[in-house]
Short mmCIF file of C-alpha atoms and ligand atoms in Angstrom, two decimals:
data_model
loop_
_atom_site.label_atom_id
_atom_site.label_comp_id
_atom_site.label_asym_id
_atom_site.label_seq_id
_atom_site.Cartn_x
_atom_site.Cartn_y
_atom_site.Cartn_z
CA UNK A 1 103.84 91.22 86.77
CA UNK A 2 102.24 93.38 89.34
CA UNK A 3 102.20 92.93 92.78
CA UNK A 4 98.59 93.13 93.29
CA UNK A 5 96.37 93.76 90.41
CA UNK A 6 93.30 95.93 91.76
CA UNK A 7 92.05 96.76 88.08
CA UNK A 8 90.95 93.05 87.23
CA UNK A 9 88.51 93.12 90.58
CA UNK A 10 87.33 96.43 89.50
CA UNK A 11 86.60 95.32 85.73
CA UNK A 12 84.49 92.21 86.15
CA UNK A 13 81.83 94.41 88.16
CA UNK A 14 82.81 97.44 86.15
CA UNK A 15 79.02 98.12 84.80
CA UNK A 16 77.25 97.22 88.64
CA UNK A 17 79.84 99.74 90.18
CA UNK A 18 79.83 102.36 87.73
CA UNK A 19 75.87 102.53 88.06
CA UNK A 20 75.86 102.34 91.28
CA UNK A 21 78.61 105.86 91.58
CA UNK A 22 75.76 106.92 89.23
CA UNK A 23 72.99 107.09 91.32
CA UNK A 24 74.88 107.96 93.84
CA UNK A 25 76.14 111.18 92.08
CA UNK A 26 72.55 112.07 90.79
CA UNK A 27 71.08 111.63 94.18
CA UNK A 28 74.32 113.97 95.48
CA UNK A 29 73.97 112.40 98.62
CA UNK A 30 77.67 112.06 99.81
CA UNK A 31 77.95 112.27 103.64
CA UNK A 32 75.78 109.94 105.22
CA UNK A 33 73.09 108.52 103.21
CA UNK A 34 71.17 105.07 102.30
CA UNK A 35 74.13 103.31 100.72
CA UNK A 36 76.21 103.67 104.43
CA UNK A 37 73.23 102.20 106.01
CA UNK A 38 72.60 99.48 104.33
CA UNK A 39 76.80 98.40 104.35
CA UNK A 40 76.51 99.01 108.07
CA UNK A 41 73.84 96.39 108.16
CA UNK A 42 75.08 93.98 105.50
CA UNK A 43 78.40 93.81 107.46
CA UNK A 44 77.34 93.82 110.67
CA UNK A 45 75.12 90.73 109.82
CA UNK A 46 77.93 89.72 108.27
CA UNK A 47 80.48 89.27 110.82
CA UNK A 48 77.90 88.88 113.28
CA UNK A 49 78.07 92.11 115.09
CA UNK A 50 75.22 94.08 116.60
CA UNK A 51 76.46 97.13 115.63
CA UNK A 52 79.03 98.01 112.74
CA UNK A 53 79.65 102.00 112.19
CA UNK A 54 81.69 103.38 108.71
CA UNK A 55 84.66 105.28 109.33
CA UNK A 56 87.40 107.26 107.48
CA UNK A 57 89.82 104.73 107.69
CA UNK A 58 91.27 102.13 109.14
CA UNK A 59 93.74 103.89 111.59
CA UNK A 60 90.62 106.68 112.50
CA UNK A 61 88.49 103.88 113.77
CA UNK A 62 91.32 102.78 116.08
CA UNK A 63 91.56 106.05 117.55
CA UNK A 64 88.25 106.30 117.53
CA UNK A 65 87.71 103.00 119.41
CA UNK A 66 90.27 104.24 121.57
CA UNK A 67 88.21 107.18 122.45
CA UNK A 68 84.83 105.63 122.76
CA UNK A 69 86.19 103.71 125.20
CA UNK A 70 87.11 106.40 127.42
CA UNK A 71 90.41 107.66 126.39
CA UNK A 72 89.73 110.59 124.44
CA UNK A 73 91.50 113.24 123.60
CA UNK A 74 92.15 116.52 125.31
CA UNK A 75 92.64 114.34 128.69
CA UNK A 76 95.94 113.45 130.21
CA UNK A 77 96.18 109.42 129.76
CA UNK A 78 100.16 109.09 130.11
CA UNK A 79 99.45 106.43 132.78
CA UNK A 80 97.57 104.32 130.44
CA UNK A 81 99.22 101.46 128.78
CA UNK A 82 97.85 99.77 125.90
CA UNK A 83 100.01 96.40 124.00
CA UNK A 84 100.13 96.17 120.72
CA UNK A 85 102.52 93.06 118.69
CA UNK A 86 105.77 94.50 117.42
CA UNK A 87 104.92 93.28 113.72
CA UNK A 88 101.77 95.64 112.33
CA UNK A 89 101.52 98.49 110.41
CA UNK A 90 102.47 101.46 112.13
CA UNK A 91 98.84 102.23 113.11
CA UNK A 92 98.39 99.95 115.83
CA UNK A 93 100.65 101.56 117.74
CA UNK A 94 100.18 105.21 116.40
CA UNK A 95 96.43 105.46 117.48
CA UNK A 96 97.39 105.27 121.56
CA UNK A 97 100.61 106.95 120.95
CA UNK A 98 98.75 110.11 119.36
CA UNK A 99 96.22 109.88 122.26
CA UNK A 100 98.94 110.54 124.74
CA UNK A 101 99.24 106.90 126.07
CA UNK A 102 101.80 105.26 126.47
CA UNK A 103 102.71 101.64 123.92
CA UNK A 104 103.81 98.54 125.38
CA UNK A 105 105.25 96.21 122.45
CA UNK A 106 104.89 92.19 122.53
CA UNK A 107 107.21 90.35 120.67
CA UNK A 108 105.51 87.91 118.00
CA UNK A 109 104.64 84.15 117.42
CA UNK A 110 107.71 83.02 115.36
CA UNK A 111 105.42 80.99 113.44
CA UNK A 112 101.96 82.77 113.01
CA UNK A 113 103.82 86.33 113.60
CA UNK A 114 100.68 87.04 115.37
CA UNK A 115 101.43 88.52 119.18
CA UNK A 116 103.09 85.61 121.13
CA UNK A 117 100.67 85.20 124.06
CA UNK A 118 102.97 83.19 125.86
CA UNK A 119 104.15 86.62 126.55
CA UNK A 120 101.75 88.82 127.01
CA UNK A 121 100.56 88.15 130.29
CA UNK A 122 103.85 89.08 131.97
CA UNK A 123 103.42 93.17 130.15
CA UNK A 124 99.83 93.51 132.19
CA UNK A 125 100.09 95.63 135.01
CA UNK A 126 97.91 97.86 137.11
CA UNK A 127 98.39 100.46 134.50
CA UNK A 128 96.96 98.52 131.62
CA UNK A 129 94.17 99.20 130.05
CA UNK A 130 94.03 97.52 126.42
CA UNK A 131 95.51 94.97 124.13
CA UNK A 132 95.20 95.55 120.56
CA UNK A 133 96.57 91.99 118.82
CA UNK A 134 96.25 92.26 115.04
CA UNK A 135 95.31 89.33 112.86
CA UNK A 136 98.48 89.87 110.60
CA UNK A 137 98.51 89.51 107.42
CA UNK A 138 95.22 87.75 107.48
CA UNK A 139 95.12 85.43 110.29
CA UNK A 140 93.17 85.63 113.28
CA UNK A 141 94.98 85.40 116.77
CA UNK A 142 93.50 82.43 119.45
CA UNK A 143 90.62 84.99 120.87
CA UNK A 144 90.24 82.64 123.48
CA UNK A 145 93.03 82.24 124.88
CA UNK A 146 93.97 86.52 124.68
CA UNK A 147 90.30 87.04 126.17
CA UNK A 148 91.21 84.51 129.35
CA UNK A 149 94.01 87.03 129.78
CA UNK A 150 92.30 90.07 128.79
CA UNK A 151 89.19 89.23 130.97
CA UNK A 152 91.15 87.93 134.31
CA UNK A 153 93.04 91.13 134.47
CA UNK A 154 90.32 93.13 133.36
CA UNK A 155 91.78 95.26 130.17
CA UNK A 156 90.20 95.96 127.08
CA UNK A 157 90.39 94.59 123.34
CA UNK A 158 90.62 95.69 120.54
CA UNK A 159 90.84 93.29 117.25
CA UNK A 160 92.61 95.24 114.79
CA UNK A 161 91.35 93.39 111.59
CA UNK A 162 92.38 96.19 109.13
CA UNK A 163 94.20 92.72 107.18
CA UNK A 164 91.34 89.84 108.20
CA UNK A 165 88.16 91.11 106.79
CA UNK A 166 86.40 87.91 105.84
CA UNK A 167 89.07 85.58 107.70
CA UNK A 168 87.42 82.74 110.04
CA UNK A 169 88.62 81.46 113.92
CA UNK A 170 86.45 78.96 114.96
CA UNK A 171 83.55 79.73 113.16
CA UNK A 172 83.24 82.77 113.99
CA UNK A 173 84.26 85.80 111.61
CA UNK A 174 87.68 88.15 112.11
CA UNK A 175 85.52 91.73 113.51
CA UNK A 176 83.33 89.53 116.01
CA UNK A 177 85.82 89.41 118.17
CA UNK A 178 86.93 92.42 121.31
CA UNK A 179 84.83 95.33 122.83
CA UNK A 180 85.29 96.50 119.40
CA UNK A 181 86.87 95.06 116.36
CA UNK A 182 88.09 97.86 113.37
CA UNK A 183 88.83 96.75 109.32
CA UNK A 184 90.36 98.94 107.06
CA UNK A 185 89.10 99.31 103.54
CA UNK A 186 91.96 100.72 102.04
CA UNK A 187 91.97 99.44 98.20
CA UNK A 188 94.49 96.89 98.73
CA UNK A 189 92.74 95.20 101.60
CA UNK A 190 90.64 92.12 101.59
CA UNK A 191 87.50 94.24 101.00
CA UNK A 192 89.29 97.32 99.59
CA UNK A 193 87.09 100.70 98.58
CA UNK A 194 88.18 103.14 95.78
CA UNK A 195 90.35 105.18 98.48
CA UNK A 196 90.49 105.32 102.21
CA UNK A 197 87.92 103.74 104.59
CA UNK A 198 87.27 101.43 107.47
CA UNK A 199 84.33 99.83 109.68
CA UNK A 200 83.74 99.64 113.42
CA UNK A 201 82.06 96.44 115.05
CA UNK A 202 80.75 96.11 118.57
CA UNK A 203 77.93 94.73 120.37
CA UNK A 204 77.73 97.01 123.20
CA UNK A 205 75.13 99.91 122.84
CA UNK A 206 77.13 102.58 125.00
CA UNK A 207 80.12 102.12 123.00
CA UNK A 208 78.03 102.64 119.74
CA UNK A 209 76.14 105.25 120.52
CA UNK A 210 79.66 106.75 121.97
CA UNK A 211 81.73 105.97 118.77
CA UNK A 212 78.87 107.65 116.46
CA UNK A 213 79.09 110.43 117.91
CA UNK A 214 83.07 110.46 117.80
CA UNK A 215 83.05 109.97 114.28
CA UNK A 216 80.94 112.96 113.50
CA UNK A 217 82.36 115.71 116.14
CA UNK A 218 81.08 114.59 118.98
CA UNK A 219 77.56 115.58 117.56
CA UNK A 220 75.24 114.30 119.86
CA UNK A 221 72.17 115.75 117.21
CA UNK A 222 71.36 118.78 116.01
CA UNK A 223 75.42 120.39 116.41
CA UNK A 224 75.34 119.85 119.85
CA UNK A 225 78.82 119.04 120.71
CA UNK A 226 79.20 116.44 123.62
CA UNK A 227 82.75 115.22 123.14
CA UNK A 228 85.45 116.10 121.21
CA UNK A 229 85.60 113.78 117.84
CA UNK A 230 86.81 114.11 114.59
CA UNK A 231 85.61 114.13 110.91
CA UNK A 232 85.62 110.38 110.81
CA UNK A 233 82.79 109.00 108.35
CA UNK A 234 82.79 106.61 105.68
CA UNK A 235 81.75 108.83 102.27
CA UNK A 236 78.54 107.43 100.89
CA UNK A 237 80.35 106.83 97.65
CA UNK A 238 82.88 104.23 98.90
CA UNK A 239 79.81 102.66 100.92
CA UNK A 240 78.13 102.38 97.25
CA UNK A 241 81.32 100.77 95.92
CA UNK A 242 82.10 98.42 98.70
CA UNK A 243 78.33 97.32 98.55
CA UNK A 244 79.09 96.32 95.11
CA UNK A 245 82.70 94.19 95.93
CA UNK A 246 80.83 92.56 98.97
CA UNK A 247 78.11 90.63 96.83
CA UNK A 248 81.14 88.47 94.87
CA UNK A 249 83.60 88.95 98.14
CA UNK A 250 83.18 85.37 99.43
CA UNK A 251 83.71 83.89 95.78
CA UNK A 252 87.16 86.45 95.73
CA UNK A 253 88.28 84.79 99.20
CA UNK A 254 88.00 81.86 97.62
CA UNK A 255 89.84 83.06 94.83
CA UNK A 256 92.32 84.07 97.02
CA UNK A 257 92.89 81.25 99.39
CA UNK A 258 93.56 79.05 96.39
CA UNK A 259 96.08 81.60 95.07
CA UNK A 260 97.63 81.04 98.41
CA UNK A 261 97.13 77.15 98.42
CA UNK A 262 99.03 76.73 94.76
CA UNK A 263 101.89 78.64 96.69
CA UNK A 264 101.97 76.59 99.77
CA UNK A 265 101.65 73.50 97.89
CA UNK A 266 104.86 74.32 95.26
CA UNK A 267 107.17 75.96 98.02
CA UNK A 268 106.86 74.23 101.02
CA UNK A 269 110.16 72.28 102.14
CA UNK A 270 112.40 74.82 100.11
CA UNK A 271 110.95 77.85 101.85
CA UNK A 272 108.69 79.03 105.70
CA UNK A 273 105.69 79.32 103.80
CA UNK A 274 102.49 80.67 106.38
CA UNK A 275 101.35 78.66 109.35
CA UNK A 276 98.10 78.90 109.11
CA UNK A 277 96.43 77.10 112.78
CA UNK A 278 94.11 74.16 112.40
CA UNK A 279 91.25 76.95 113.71
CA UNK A 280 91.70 79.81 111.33
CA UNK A 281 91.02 80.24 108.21
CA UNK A 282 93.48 83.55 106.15
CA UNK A 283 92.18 85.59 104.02
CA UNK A 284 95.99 86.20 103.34
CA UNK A 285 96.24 89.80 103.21
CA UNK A 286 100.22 89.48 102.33
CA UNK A 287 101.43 85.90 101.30
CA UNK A 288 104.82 85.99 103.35
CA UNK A 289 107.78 83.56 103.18
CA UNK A 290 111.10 83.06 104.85
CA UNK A 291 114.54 81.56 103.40
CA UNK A 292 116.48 79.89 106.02
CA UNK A 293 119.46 79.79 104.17
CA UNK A 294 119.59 82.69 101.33
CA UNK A 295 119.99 86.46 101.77
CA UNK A 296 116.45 87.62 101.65
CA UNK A 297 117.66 90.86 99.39
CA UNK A 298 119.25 88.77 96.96
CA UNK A 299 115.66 87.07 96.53
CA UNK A 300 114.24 90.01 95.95
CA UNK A 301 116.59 91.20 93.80
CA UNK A 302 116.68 88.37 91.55
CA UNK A 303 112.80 88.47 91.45
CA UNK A 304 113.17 91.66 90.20
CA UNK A 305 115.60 90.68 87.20
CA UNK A 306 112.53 88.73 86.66
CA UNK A 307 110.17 91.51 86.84
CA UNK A 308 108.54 89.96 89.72
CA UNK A 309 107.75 92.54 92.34
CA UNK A 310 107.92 91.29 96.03
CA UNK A 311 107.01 93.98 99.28
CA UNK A 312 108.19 94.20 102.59
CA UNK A 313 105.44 93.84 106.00
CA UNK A 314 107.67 95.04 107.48
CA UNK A 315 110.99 96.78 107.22
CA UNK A 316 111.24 97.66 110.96
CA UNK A 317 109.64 96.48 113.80
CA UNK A 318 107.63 98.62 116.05
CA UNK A 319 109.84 98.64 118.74
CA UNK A 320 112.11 100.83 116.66
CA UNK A 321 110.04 103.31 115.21
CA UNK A 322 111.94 106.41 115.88
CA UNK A 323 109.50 108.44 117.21
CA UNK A 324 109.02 105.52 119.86
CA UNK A 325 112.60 105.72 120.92
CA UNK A 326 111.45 107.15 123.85
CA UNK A 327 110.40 103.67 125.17
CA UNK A 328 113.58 102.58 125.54
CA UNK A 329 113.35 99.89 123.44
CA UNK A 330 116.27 98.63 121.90
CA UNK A 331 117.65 96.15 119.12
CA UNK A 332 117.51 92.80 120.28
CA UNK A 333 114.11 93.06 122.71
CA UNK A 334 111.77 91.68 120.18
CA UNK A 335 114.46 89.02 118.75
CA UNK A 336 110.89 87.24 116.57
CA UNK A 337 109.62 89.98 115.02
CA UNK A 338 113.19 91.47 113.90
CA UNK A 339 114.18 87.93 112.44
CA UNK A 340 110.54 88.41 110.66
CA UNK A 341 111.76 91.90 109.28
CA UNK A 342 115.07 91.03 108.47
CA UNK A 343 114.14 87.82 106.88
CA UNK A 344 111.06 87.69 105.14
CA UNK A 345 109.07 89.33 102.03
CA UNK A 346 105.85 89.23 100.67
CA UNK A 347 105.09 87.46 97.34
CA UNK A 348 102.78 88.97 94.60
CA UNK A 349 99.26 87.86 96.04
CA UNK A 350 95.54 88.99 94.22
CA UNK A 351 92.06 87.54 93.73
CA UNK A 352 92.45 86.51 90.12
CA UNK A 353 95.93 85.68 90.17
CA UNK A 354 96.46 82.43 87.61
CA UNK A 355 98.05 79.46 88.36
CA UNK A 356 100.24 80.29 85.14
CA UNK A 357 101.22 83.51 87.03
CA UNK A 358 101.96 81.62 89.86
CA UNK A 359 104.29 79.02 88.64
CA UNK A 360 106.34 82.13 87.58
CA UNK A 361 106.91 83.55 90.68
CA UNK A 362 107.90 79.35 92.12
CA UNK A 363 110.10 78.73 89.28
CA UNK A 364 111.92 81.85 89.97
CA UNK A 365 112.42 81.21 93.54
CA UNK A 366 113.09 77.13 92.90
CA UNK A 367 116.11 79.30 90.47
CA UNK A 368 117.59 81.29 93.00
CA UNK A 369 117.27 79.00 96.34
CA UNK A 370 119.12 76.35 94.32
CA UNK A 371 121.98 78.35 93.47
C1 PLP B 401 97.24 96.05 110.91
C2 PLP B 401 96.79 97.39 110.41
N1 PLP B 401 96.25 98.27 111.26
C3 PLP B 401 95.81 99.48 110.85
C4 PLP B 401 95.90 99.86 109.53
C5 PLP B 401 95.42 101.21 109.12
O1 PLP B 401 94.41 101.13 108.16
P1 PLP B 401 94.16 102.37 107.16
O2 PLP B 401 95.25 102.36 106.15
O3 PLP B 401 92.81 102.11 106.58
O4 PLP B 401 94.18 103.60 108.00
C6 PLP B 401 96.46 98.98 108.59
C7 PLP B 401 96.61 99.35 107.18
O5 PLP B 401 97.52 98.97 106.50
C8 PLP B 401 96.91 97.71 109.03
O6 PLP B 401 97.45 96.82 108.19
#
């Protein structure tokens, strides 16, 4: 069994993609073209965003929001905190860090692993100047409640949605949310491309017209250099591809949450299957579970006898990065989060996973947790 299976979505829209890389080879149009545009637009509407900009990745449009919002780099920002939840990829973090500002970490929900914002409040200070809560592993966070904290003490947002493309929070859509919300398109992602790639949302015109620029050297037309950017576009050719994915991606959430739904339904009560909150709706990035009473490595390992693959999100906790050991953090400050990473793994999870393929992976772990 694989863990993810990214050949089956490719092959039942082989012949519309493989015309579509066509044309887009014969017109040799690669940087910037029609095929950008129109995703720009289609997702936008989508999400129901004014603006939505392609970018190289998902981690390039978090710097980049970073530096559209005024902390670019080249300037000295070591005063300026930004909080990001101690369970994400290391991205979240890495984007400020590599900016020169300095990373406060908030310890999770222990039940959505999303950023607890019971405690968030207490890390603002006169030195803050974002938030960047992650909808992890496919679930929005309450952007209500983090925006009646966000907006009273006047800091930023930033949605990182690089796992939630498509996911719902009262009826609105994961990347309407923040000053600017960022997805990542890397191929195992909700809406994956055929290699690295990500999308910008905002409504706000300045920050727009700031983060196009950003993404293309700080060209303000014409290789006139305004600010100091990077080479941050989405290639035309992934822009064909996704294009292609997005007209049968609601039908492949659907897929998906049912894939999810036959888990939920055959493992709750012997494992923590995900809390999903009566407002959200996952697109389940990762389908992660927790055994309160067996060694999590001896899961895995006996999956594996099985050939059943399982994954880690994640090993460590951000707190413990070692290149953030200069924050002082220690073991034992985010107690959720490390339980998470000690504790949990990640189930094989894809669109047209089969209920046959399922009931493998349950019967396995039924096996094992009643040894
Ligand atoms: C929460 C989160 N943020 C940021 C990123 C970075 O996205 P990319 O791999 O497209 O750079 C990822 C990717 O795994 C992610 O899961």
């Amino acid at each position: 069994m694989k863990f993810m299976d990214l050949y089956k979505g490719y092959d039942k829209r082989k012949v519309a993609i493989q015309s579509r890389i066509e044309s887009i080879i014969e017109r040799s149009q690669f940087i910037f073209g029609p095929d950008l545009e129109e995703l720009e637009e289609t997702l936008a509407k989508y999400v129901g965003r004014k603006y939505a900009l392609g970018v190289s990745s998902g981690h390039d449009g978090l710097s980049l929001a970073l530096m559209a919002l005024g902390f670019e780099a080249g300037i000295d920002h070591s005063d300026k905190e930004v909080i990001v939840p101690a369970l994400t990829f290391f991205s979240t973090a890495e984007a400020p860090a590599s900016l020169g500002m300095k990373v406060v970490v908030c310890d999770i929900d222990p039940d959505t692993y999303n950023m607890d914002l019971n405690k968030l409040e207490s890390l603002i200070n006169k030195n803050t100047v974002a938030i960047i809560p992650v909808n992890l592993f496919g679930q929005c966070i309450d952007y209500d409640a983090l925006d009646t904290i966000a907006k009273k003490h006047n800091v930023f947002v930033i949605e990182d949605a690089c796992q939630s493309f498509g996911a719902t929070s009262k009826n609105k859509k994961s990347c309407a949310f923040g000053d600017i919300a960022i997805t990542s398109f890397f191929p195992a992602k909700p809406l994956g491309c055929f290699g690295d790639g990500g999308m910008c949302f905002t409504d706000d015109d300045e920050l727009y017209a700031r983060l196009k620029k950003l993404r293309h050297h700080g060209d303000s037309g014409g290789m006139v250099h305004v600010m100091l950017g990077t080479t941050g576009r989405l290639d035309n050719l992934q822009a064909g591809i996704l294009l292609e994915k997005f007209k049968g991606f609601d039908e492949d959430m659907d897929l998906r949450r049912s894939v999810a739904e036959f888990y939920t339904k055959n493992l709750n009560g012997i494992l923590k299957t995900p809390k999903i909150e009566s407002f959200n709706d996952s697109v389940y990035a990762q389908y992660v579970v927790i055994s309160e009473s067996k060694d999590r490595n001896a899961i895995r390992e006996y999956l594996q006898t099985k050939d059943i693959p399982t994954a880690l999100y994640y090993p460590n906790p951000i707190h413990l990065a070692p290149i953030l050991k200069p924050l002082g953090y220690k073991v034992g400050d985010m107690p959720n989060a490390e339980y998470v990473c000690k504790n949990s793994l990640a189930l094989p999870i894809y669109n047209e996973m089969s209920n046959d393929e399922g009931l493998v992976v349950i019967n396995a772990l039924k096996e094992i947790l009643s040894n």
